[in-house]
CSV table of C-alpha atoms and ligand atoms in Angstrom, one decimal:
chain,number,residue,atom,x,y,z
A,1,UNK,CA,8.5,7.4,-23.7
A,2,UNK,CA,6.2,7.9,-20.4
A,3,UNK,CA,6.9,5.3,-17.7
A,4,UNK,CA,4.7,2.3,-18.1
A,5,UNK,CA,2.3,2.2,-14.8
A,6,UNK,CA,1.0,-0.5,-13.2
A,7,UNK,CA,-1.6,0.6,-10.3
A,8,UNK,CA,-2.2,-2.8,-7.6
A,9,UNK,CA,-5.0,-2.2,-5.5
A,10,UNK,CA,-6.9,-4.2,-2.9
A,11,UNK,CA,-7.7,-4.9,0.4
A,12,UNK,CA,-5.0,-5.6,3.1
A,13,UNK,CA,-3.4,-9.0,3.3
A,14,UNK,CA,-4.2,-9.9,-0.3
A,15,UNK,CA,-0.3,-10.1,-1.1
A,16,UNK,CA,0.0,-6.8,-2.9
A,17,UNK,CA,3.5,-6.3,-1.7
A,18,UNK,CA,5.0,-9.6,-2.8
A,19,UNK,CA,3.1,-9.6,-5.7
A,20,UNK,CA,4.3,-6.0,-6.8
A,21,UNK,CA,7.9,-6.3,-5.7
A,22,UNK,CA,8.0,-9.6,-7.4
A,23,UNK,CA,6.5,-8.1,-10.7
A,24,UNK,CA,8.3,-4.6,-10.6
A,25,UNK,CA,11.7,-6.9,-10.0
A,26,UNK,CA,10.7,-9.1,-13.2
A,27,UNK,CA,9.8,-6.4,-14.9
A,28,UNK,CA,13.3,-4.0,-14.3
A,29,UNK,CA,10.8,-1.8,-13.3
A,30,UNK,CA,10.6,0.7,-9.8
A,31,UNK,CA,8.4,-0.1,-6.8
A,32,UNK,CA,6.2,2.3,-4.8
A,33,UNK,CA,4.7,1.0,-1.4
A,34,UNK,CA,2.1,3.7,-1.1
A,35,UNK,CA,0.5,2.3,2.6
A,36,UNK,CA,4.2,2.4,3.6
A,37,UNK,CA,3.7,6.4,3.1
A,38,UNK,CA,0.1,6.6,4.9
A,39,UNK,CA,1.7,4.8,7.8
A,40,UNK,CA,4.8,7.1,8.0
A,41,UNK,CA,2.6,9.7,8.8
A,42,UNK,CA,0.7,7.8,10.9
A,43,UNK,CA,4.1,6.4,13.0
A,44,UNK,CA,4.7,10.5,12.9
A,45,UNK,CA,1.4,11.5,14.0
A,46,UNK,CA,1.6,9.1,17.1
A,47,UNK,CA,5.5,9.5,17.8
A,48,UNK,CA,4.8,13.5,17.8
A,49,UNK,CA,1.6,13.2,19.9
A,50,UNK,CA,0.1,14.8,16.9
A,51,UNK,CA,-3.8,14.1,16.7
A,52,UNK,CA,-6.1,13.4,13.5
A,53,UNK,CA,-7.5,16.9,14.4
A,54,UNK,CA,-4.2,18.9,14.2
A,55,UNK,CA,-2.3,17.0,11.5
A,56,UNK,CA,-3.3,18.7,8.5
A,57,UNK,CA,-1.7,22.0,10.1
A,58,UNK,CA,1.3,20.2,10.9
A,59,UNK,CA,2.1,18.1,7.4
A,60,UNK,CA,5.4,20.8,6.8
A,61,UNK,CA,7.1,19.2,9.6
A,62,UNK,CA,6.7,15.8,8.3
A,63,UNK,CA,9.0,14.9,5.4
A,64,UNK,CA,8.8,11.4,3.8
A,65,UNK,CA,11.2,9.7,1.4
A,66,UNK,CA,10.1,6.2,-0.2
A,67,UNK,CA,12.9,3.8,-1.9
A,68,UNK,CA,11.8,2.8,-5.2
A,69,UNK,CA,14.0,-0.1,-5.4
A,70,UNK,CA,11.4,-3.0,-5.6
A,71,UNK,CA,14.5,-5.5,-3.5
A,72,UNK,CA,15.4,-3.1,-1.4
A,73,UNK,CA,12.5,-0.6,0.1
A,74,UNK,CA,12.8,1.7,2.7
A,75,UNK,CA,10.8,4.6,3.9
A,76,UNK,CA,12.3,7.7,6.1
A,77,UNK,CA,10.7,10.4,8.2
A,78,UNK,CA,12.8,13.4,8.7
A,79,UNK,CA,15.3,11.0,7.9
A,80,UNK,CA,15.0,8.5,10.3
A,81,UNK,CA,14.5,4.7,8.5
A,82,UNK,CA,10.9,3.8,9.9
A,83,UNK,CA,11.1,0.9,7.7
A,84,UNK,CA,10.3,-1.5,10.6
A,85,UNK,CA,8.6,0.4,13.1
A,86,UNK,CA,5.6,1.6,10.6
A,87,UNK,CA,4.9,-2.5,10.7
A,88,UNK,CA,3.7,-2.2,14.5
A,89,UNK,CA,0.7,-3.1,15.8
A,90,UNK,CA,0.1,0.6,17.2
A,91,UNK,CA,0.3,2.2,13.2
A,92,UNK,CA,-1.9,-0.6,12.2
A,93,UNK,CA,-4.2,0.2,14.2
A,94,UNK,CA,-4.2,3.8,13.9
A,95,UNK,CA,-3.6,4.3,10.2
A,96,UNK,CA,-7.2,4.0,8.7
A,97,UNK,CA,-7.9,7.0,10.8
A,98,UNK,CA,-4.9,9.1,9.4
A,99,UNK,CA,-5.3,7.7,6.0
A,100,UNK,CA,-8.9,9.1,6.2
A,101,UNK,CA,-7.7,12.7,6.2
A,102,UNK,CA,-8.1,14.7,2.6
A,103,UNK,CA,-4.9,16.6,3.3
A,104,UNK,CA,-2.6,13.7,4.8
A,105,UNK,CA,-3.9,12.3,1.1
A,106,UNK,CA,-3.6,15.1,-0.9
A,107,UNK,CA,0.2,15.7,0.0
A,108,UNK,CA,0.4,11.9,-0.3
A,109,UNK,CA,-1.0,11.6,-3.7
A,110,UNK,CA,1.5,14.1,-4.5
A,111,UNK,CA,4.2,12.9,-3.9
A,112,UNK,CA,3.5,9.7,-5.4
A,113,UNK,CA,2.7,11.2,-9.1
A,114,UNK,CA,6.2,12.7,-8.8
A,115,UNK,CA,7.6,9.3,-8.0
A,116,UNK,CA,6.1,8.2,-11.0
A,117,UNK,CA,7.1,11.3,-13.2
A,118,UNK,CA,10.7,10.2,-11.8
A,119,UNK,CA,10.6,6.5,-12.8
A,120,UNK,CA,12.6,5.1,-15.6
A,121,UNK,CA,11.3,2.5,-17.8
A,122,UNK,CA,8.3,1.8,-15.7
A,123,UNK,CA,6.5,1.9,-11.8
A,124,UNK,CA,4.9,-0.5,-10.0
A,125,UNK,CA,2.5,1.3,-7.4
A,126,UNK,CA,0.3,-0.8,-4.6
A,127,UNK,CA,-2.3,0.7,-2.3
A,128,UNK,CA,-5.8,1.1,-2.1
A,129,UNK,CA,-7.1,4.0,-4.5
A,130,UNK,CA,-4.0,4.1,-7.3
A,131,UNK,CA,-5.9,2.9,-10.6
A,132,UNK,CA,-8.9,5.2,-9.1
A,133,UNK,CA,-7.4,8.2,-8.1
A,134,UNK,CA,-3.6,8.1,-8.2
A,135,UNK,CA,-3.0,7.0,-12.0
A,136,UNK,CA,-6.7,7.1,-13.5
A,137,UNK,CA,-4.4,6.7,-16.7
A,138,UNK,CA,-2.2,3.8,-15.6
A,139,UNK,CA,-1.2,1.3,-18.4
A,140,UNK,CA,-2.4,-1.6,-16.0
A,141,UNK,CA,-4.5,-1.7,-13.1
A,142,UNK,CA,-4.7,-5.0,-10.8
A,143,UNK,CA,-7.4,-5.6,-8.1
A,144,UNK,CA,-5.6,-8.0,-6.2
A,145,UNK,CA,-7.6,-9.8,-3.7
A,146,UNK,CA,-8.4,-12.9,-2.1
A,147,UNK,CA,-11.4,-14.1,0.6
A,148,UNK,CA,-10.2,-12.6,4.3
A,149,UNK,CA,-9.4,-16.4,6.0
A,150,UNK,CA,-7.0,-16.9,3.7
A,151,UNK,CA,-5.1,-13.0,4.2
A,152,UNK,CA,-5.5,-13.4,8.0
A,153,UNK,CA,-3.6,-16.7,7.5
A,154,UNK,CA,-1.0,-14.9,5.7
A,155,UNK,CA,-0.9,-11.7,7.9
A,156,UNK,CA,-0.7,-13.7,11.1
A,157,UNK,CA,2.7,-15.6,9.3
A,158,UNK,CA,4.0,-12.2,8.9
A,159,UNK,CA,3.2,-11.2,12.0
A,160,UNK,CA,4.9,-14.3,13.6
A,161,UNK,CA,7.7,-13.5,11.5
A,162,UNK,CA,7.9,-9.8,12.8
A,163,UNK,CA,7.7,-11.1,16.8
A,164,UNK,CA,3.8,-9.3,16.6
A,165,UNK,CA,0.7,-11.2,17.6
A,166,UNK,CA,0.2,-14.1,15.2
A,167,UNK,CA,-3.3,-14.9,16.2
A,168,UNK,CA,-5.2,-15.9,13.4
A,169,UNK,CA,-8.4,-15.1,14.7
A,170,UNK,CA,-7.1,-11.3,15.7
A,171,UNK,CA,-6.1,-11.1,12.5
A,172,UNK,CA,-8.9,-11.9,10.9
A,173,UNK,CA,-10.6,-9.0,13.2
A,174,UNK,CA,-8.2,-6.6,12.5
A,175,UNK,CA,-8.2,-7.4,9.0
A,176,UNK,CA,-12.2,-7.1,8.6
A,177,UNK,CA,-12.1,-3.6,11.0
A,178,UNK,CA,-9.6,-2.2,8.2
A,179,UNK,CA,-11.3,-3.5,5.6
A,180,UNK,CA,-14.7,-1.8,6.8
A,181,UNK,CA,-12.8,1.3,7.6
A,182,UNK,CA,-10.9,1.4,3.9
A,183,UNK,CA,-13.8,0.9,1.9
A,184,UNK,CA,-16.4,3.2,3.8
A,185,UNK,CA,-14.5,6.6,4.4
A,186,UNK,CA,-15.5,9.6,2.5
A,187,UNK,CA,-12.3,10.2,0.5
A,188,UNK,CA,-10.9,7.5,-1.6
A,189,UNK,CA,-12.8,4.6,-0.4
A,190,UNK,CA,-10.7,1.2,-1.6
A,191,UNK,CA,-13.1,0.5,-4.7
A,192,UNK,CA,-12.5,-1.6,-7.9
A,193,UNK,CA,-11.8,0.9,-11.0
A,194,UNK,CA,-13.8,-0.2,-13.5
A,195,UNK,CA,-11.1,-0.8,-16.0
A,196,UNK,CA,-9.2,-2.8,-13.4
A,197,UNK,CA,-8.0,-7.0,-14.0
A,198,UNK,CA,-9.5,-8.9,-10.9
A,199,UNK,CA,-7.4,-11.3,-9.3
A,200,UNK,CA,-8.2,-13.9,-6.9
A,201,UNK,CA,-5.6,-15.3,-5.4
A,202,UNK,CA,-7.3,-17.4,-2.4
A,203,UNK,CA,-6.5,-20.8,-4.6
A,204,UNK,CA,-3.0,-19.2,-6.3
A,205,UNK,CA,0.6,-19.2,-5.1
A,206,UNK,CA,2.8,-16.0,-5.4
A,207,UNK,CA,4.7,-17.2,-8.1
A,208,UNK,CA,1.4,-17.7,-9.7
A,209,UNK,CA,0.1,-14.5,-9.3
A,210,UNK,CA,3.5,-12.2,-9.8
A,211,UNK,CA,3.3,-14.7,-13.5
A,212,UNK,CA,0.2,-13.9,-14.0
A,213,UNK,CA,0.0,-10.3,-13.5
A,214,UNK,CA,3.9,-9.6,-15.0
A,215,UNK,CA,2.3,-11.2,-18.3
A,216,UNK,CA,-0.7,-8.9,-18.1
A,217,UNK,CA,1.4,-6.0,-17.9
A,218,UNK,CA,3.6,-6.8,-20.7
A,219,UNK,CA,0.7,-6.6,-22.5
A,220,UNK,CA,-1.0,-3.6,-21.5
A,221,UNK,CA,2.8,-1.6,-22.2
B,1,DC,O1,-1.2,-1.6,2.5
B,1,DC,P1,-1.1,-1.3,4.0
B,1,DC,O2,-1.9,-2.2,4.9
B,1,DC,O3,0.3,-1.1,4.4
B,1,DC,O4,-1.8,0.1,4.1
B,1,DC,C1,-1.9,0.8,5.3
B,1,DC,C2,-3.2,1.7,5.4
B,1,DC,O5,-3.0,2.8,4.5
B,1,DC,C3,-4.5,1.0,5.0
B,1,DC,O6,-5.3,0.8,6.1
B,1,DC,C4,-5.2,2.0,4.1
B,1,DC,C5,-4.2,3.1,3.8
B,1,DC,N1,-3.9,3.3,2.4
B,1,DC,C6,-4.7,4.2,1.7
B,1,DC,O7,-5.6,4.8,2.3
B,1,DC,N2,-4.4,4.5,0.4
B,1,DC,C7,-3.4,3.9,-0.2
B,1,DC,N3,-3.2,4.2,-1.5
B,1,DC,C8,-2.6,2.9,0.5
B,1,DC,C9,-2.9,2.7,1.8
């Protein structure tokens, strides 16, 4: 038997990770983090000096390796655990721009159908263009989203958790800037796959949505 796929897109802040960690964890299933990836280049790119104009010459030096345990996720560059540091306001800020390049993706997308060829009973992916691009076949796709007040509420907590700014009114900037930047770039704009489950969660709590969508998925195996 194939892997069982669930694909979790949506805009940033919506809770994707908690929600898919939560559900891949119910589930016994593995967890892929795919902006984790786009911002290990980008933490690359900016620790290397490496600009959006020379990086897709430079991708061999780059290697990435994403844990696929959905309670205990890492990410390494050249084997160094940038885990942490791929959280900082500098990648944020930077990674829409990295993201945006067809060749950072295509190694990208890549890597993340061989994580998926890899998994056991089944994968939970989260990111921006999986039930579009990634896994067109996935068993389940989510849109997971909620209205941006609410996800700069949340990403400021984080934030405050991390020792970042946890402004909510720069969050909510930061937030909308990405979210303009996701959804109007060339390649593999963030957009709702037609055969995608939409999910509010403005008015849920997690354990609401990982119910909800770990139900969904048990139907759509
Ligand atoms: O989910 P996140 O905020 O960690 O994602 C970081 C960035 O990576 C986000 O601004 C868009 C990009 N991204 C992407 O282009 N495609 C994906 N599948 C996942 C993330």
């Amino acid at each position: 038997m194939p892997p069982v796929i669930v694909a979790i897109d949506g805009p940033s802040g919506s809770g994707k990770s908690s929600v898919s960690k939560g559900v891949a964890t119910r589930l016994g299933f593995e967890y892929l983090d795919t902006g984790a990836m786009y911002r290990a280049v980008t933490w690359w790119a900016l620790d290397n000096r490496v600009s959006t104009e020379e990086i897709a010459g430079r991708l061999g030096e780059c290697a990435i390796i994403s844990g696929t345990d959905p309670e205990a996720p890492f990410v390494t560059v050249n084997a160094v655990d940038v885990s942490e540091a791929i959280r900082s306001p500098e990648v944020t800020a930077a990674v829409s721009r990295y993201s945006a390049i067809p060749e950072v993706r295509t190694m990208l997308v890549e890597m993340q159908r061989e994580a998926a060829g890899n998994a056991g009973t089944g994968l939970v992916a989260e990111g921006r263009d999986l039930g579009t691009v990634v896994f067109p076949n996935a068993n389940l796709k989510v849109y997971l989203t909620a209205d941006v007040q609410a996800r700069a509420q949340r990403r400021a907590a984080e934030n405050a958790e991390r020792g970042h700014d946890a402004d909510v009114a720069d969050a909510h900037e930061s937030l909308s800037a990405r979210d303009a930047a996701d959804s109007g770039r060339a390649v593999s704009p963030l957009q709702i796959a037609p055969d995608a489950v939409e999910v509010d969660a403005t008015f849920m709590t997690l354990p609401e949505v990982i119910d909800h969508v770990t139900k969904l998925a048990l139907e759509h195996s």
